[in-house]
Coordinates of C-alpha atoms in Angstrom, one line a residue:
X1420 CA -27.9 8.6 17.7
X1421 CA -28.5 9.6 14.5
X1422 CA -26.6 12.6 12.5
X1423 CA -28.8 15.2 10.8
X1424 CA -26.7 16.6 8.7
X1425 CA -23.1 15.8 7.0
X1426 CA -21.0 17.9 9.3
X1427 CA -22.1 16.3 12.2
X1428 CA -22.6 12.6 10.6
X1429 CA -18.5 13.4 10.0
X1430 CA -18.1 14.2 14.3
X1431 CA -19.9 11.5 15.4
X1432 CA -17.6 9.1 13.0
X1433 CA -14.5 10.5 14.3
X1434 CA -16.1 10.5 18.4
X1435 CA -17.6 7.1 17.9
X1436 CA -13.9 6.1 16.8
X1437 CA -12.1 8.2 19.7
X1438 CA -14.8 6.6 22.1
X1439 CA -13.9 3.0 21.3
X1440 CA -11.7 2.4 24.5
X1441 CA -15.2 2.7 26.3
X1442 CA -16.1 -0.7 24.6
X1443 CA -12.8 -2.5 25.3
X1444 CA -12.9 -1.3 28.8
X1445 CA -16.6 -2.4 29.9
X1446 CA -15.8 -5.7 28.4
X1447 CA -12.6 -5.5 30.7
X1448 CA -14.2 -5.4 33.3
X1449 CA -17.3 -8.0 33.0
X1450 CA -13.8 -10.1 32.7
X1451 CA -12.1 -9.4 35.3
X1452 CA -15.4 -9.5 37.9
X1453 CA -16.9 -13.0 36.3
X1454 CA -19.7 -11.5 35.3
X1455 CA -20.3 -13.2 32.4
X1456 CA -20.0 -16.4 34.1
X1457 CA -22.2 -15.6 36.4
X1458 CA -24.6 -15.2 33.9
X1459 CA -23.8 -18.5 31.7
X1460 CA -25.4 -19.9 35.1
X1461 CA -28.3 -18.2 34.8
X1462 CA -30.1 -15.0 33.6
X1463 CA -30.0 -12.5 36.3
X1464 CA -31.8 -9.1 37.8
X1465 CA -29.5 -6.1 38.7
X1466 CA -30.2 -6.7 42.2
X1467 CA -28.8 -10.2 41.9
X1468 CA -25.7 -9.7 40.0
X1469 CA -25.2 -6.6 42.7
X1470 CA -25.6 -8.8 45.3
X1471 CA -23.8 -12.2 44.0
X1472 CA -20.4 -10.1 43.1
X1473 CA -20.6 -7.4 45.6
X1474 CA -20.7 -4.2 43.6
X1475 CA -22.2 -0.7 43.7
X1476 CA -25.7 -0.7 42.2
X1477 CA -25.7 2.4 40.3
X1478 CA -22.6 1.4 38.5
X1479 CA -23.6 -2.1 37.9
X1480 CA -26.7 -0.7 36.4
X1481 CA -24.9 1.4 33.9
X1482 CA -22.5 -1.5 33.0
X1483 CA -25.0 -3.9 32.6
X1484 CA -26.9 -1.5 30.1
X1485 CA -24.1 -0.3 28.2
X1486 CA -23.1 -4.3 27.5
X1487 CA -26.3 -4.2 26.3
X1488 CA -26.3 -1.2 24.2
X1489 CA -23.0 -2.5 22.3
X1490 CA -24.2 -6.7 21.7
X1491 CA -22.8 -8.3 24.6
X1492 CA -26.0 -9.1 26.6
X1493 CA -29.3 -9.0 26.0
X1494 CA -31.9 -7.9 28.6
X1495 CA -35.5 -9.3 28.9
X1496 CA -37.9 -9.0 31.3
X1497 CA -34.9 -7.0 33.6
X1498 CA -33.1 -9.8 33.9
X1499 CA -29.7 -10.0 31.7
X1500 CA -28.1 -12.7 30.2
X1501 CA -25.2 -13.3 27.9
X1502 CA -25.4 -12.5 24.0
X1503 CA -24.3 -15.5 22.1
X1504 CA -20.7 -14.7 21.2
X1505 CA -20.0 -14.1 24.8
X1506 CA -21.5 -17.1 26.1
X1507 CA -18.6 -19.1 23.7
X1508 CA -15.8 -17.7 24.5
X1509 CA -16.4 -16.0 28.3
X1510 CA -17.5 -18.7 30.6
X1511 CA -14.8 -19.6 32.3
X1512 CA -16.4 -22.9 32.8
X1513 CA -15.7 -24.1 29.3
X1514 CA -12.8 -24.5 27.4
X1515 CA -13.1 -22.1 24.9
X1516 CA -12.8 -19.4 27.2
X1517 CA -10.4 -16.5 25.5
X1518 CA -10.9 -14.4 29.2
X1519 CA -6.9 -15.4 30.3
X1520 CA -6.0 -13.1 27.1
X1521 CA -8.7 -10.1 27.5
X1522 CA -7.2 -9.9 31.0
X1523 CA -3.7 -9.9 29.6
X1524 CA -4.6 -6.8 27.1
X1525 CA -6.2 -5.0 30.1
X1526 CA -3.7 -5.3 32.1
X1527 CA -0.4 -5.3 30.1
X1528 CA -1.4 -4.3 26.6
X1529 CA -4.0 -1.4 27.6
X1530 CA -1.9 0.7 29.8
X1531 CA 1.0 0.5 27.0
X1532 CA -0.8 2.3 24.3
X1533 CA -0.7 5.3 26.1
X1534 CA 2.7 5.8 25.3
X1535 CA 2.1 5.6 21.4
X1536 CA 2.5 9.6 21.1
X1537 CA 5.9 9.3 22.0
X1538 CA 6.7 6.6 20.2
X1539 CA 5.6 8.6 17.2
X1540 CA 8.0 11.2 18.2
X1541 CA 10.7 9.2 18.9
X1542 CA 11.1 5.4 17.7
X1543 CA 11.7 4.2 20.8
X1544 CA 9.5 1.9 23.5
X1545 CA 8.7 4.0 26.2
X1546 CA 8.1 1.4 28.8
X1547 CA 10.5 -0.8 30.3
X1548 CA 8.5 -3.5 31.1
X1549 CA 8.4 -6.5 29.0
X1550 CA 4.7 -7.4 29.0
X1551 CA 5.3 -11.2 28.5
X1552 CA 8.5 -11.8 30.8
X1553 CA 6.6 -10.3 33.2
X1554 CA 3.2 -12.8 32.3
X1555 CA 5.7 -15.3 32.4
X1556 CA 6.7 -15.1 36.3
X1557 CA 3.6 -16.1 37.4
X1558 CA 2.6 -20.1 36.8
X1559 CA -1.3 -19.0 37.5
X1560 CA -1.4 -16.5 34.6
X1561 CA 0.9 -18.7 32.5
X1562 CA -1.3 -21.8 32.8
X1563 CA -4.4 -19.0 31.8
X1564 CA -3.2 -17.3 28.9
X1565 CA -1.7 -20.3 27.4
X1566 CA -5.4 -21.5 27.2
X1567 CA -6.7 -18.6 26.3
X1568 CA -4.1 -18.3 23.4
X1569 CA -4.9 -21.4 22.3
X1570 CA -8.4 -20.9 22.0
X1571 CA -8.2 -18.2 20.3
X1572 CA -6.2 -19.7 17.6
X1573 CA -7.8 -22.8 17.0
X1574 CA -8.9 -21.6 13.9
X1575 CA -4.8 -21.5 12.6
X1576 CA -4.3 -24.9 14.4
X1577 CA -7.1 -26.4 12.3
X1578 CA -6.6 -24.7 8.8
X1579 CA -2.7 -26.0 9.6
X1580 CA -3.9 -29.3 9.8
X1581 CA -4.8 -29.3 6.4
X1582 CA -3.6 -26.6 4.3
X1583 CA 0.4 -28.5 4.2
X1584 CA 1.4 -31.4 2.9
X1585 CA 1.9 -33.7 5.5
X1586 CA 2.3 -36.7 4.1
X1587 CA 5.4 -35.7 2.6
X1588 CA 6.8 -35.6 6.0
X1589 CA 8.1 -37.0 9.2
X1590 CA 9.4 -34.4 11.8
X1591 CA 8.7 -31.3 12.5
X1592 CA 9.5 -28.3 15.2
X1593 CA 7.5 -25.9 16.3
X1594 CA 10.2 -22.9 17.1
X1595 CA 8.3 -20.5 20.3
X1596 CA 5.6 -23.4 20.8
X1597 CA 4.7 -22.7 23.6
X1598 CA 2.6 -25.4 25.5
X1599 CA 2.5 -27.1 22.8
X1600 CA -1.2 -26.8 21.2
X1601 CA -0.6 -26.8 17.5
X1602 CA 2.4 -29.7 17.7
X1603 CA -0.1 -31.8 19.5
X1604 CA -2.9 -30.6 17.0
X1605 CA -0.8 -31.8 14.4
X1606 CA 0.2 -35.2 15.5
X1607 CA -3.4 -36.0 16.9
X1608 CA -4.5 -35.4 13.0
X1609 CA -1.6 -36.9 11.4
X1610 CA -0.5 -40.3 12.9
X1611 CA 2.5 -40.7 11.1
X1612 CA 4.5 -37.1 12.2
X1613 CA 6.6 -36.5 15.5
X1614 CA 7.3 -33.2 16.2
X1615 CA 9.3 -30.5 18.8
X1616 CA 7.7 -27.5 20.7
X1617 CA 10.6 -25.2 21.4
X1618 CA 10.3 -22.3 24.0
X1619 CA 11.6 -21.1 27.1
X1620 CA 12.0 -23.6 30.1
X1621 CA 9.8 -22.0 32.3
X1622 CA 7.0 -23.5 30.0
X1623 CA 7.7 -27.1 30.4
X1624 CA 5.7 -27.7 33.1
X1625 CA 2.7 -26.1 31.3
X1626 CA 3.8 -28.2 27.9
X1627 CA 4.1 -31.2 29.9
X1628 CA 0.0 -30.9 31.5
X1629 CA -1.3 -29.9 28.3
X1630 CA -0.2 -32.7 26.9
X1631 CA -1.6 -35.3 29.1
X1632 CA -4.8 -33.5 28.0
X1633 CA -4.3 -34.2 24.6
X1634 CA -3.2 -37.6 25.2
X1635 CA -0.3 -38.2 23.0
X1636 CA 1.9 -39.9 24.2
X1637 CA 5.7 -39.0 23.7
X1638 CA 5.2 -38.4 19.9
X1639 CA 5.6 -34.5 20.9
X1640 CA 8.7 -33.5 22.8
X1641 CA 10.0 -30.4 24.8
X1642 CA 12.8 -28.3 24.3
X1643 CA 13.9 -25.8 26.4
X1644 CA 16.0 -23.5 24.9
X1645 CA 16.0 -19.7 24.2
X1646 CA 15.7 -20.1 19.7
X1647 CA 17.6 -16.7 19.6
X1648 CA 21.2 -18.4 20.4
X1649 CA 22.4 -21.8 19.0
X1650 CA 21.6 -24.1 16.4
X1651 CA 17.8 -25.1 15.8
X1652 CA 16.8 -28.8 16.3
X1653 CA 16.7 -30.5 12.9
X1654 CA 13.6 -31.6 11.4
X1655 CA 11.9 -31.9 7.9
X1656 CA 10.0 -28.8 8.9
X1657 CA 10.0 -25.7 10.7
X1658 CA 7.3 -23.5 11.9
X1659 CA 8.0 -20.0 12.8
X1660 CA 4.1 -19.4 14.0
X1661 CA 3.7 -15.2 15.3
X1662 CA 7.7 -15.7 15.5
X1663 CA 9.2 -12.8 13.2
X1664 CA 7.3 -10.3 14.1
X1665 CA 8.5 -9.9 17.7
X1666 CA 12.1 -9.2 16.2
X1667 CA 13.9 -6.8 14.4
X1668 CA 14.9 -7.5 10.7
X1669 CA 18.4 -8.4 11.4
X1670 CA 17.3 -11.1 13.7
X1671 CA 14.5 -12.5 11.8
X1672 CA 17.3 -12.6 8.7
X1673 CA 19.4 -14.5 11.3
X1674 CA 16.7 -16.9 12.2
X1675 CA 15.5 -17.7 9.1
X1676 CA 19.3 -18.4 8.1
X1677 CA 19.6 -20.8 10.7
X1678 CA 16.3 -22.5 9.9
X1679 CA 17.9 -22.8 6.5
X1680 CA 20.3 -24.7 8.4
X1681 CA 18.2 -26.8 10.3
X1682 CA 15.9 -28.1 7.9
X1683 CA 16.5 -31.5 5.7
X1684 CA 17.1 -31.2 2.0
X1685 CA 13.3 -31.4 0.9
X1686 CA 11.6 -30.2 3.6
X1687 CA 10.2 -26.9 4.1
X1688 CA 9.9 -23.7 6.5
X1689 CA 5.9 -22.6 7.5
X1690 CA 5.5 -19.2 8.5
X1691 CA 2.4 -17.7 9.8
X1692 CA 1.9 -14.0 11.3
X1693 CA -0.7 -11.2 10.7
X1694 CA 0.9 -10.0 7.3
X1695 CA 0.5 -6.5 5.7
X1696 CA -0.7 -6.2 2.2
X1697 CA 1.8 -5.7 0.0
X1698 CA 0.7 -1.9 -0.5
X1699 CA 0.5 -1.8 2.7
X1700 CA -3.6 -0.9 2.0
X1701 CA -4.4 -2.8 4.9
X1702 CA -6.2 -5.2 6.3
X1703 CA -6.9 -2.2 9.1
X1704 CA -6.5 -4.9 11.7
X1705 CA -2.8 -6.3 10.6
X1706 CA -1.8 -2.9 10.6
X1707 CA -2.8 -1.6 14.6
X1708 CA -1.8 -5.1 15.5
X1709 CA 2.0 -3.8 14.1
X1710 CA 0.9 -0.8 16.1
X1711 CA 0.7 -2.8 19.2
X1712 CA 3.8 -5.2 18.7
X1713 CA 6.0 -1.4 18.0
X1714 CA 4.6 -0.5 21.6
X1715 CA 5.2 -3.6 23.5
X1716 CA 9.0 -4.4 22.1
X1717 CA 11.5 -2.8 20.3
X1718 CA 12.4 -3.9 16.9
X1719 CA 9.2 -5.2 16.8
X1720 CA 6.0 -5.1 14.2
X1721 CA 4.0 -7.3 11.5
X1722 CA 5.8 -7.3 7.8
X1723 CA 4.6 -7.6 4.3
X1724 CA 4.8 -11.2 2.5
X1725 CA 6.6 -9.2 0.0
X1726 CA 9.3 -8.3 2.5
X1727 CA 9.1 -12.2 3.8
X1728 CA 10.0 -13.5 0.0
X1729 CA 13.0 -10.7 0.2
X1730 CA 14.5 -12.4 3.6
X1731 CA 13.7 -16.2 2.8
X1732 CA 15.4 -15.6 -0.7
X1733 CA 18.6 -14.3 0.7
X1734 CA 18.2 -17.4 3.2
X1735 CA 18.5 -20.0 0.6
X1736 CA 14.5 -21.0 0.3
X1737 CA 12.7 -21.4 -3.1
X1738 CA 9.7 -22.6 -4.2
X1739 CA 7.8 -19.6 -1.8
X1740 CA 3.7 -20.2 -1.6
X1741 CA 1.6 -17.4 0.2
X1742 CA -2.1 -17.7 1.0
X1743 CA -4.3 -16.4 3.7
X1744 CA -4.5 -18.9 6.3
X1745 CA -7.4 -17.3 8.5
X1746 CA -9.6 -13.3 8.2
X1747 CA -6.4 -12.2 9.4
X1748 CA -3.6 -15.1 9.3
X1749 CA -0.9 -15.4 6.5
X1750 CA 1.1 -18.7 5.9
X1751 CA 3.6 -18.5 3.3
X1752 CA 5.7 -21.8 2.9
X1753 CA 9.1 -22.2 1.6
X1754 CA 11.0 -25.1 0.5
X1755 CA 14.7 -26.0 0.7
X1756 CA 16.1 -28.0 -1.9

């Protein structure tokens, strides 16, 4: 639709905008009823999908249209099948499917947003659920977002890779790791680096499948161990990958203090998060994704790399670099002497 004049060109911007939950939530919900796997199998009529997942026609009509209407599918000849973007990352077949995270923003991330009014009005969390201890009870949804996550961050695992020196090192930990993905990224690439994934215990099992995937051997190890209390394993380097910004500034200070600590003369500290420009001008992305991280935790938000220098400085680190790792990835790397 079309506006034919300014004053209405100006509505439909600010409705287009207010309407974009419509989007996420029809894309929702081809995930969470396999739709677009069921397509990746074969283009299909309305009747078919209807029948093959057991929904109401008249809704399923409108669905399948509106996917249409915004990219997602294309339709020829009545039959649908998935646009190309989709038919990457959505089949659950393959192993670049980012579903296991869209389901986690439907189901934990979604809801929370609701509360941002209030958090507007009063600085504080308004939920009491802790979206990823709760994602974190459950070994099924662990084992999916974990390869969901890790999908979706290939592109920081592979810039990683090459963007640092690693020649000029041996060992390295990766502090909230996870399963493991970049450490066994960066040992695959490298041949001559051993590394540490530290994160909670309740991801060892998950660590310890996913790396009989990658076939590494023992050249990445687990350590299960909450990186909020104690001393940090000691290493040439550290990386602190979407680590500060689920913290409060007294407790990133703290950690980078005692990755000062761990480190070995020489070696370095890699940090990468989803930085705000210095003038806090943007990118628009960075800054609804500090949105999100206020809603989900307290203490919590993305940071400027100017603010970064200001707490590795009082840490002990020199020699700072900062460069944009991905469209919306920082990595800023600091040495200790």
């Amino acid at each position: 639709m079309q506006a034919s004049n300014p004053i209405e060109q100006d509505v439909v911007s600010v409705l287009d905008v207010a309407a974009g939950f419509w989007r996420s939530q029809v894309l929702f919900t081809g995930v969470e009823l396999g739709l677009f796997t069921l397509l990746a199998q074969e283009p299909s009529s309305r009747e078919q999908v209807v029948r093959r997942l057991e929904l109401d026609p008249a809704v399923t009509g409108d669905l399948l249209d509106a996917l249409v209407a915004i990219g997602l599918l294309h339709r020829e000849d009545g039959r649908y099948r998935n646009a190309a973007a989709v038919a990457a990352c959505l089949d659950e077949r393959k192993s670049t499917y980012v579903g296991g995270f869209l389901k986690f923003m439907s189901r934990a991330l979604y809801p929370q947003w609701s509360s941002l009014t209030d958090l507007a009005r009063t600085g504080k969390v308004q939920k009491s659920s802790d979206a990823f201890r709760d994602l974190y009870a459950d070994p099924a949804r662990i084992r999916e977002f974990m390869a969901a996550m890790d999908c979706a961050s290939l592109p920081v695992v592979l810039e990683l890779s090459k963007r640092f020196p690693w020649a000029e090192h041996a060992t390295f930990v990766d502090v909230g790791g996870a399963r493991g993905n970049l450490a066994g990224h960066l040992v695959k690439a490298h041949d001559h680096l051993t590394g540490v994934c530290l994160d909670l215990p309740v991801l060892e099992p998950a660590f310890r499948a996913h790396m009989r995937t990658l076939s590494i051997g023992d050249r990445v190890t687990f350590r299960g161990a909450d990186f909020l209390t104690g001393p940090l394993p000691e290493a040439d380097v550290l990386i602190f990958g979407h680590v500060l910004h689920d913290w409060d500034e007294e407790t990133r200070v703290s950690l980078l203090h005692r990755a000062f600590d761990a480190i070995k003369s020489g070696g370095a500290l890699v940090i990468y998060d989803e930085m705000i420009d210095d003038d806090r001008g943007g990118p628009a992305h960075n800054l609804l994704m500090s949105l999100n991280m206020r809603i989900v935790r307290a203490g919590a938000a993305e940071y400027t790399a100017a603010e970064c220098r200001s707490w590795l400085s009082e840490a002990g680190f020199t020699d700072f670099s900062i460069e944009d790792l991905t469209a919306t990835e920082r990595l800023v790397v600091a040495r200790k002497r």
